[in-house]
Coordinates of C-alpha atoms in Angstrom, one line a residue:
E1 CA 0.4 -0.5 0.4
V2 CA 3.1 3.0 1.2
L3 CA 5.1 1.5 -2.5
F4 CA 2.6 1.4 -4.0
L5 CA 1.0 5.8 -3.0
G6 CA 5.3 6.3 -3.2
F7 CA 5.4 4.7 -6.8
T8 CA 2.3 6.9 -8.2
T9 CA 4.3 10.0 -6.6
V10 CA 7.5 9.5 -8.3
T11 CA 5.7 8.6 -11.2
Y12 CA 3.2 11.3 -11.1
F13 CA 6.5 13.8 -10.2
V14 CA 8.7 12.5 -13.4
S15 CA 5.4 12.3 -16.1
Y16 CA 5.2 16.2 -14.5
I17 CA 8.3 17.0 -15.2
W18 CA 8.5 15.4 -18.6
A19 CA 5.9 17.6 -20.0
L20 CA 7.1 20.3 -18.3
M21 CA 10.6 19.8 -20.5
F22 CA 9.3 19.3 -23.7
E23 CA 5.1 21.5 -23.2
I24 CA 8.7 25.3 -22.7
P25 CA 10.0 24.5 -26.2
Y26 CA 6.8 22.6 -27.8
M27 CA 5.2 26.7 -26.5
L28 CA 8.1 28.3 -28.2
L29 CA 8.1 26.5 -31.4
I30 CA 4.9 27.5 -31.6
K31 CA 5.5 31.0 -31.0
I32 CA 7.6 31.2 -33.4
W33 CA 5.9 30.0 -36.0
D34 CA 3.3 32.4 -35.5
E35 CA 5.3 34.9 -36.1
S36 CA 6.8 34.1 -38.5
Q37 CA 3.4 32.9 -40.4
K38 CA 2.3 36.9 -39.4
K39 CA 5.2 38.2 -41.5
K40 CA 4.2 36.9 -45.0

């Protein structure tokens, strides 16, 4: 029970960091792409 809870917490934390790591560059990429589309 306690081990499962710890595993869930770690999994949640890792997935949160993972999402953060990919979401920020992805958002920047969209912003850059959007800016370049406006210039055309």
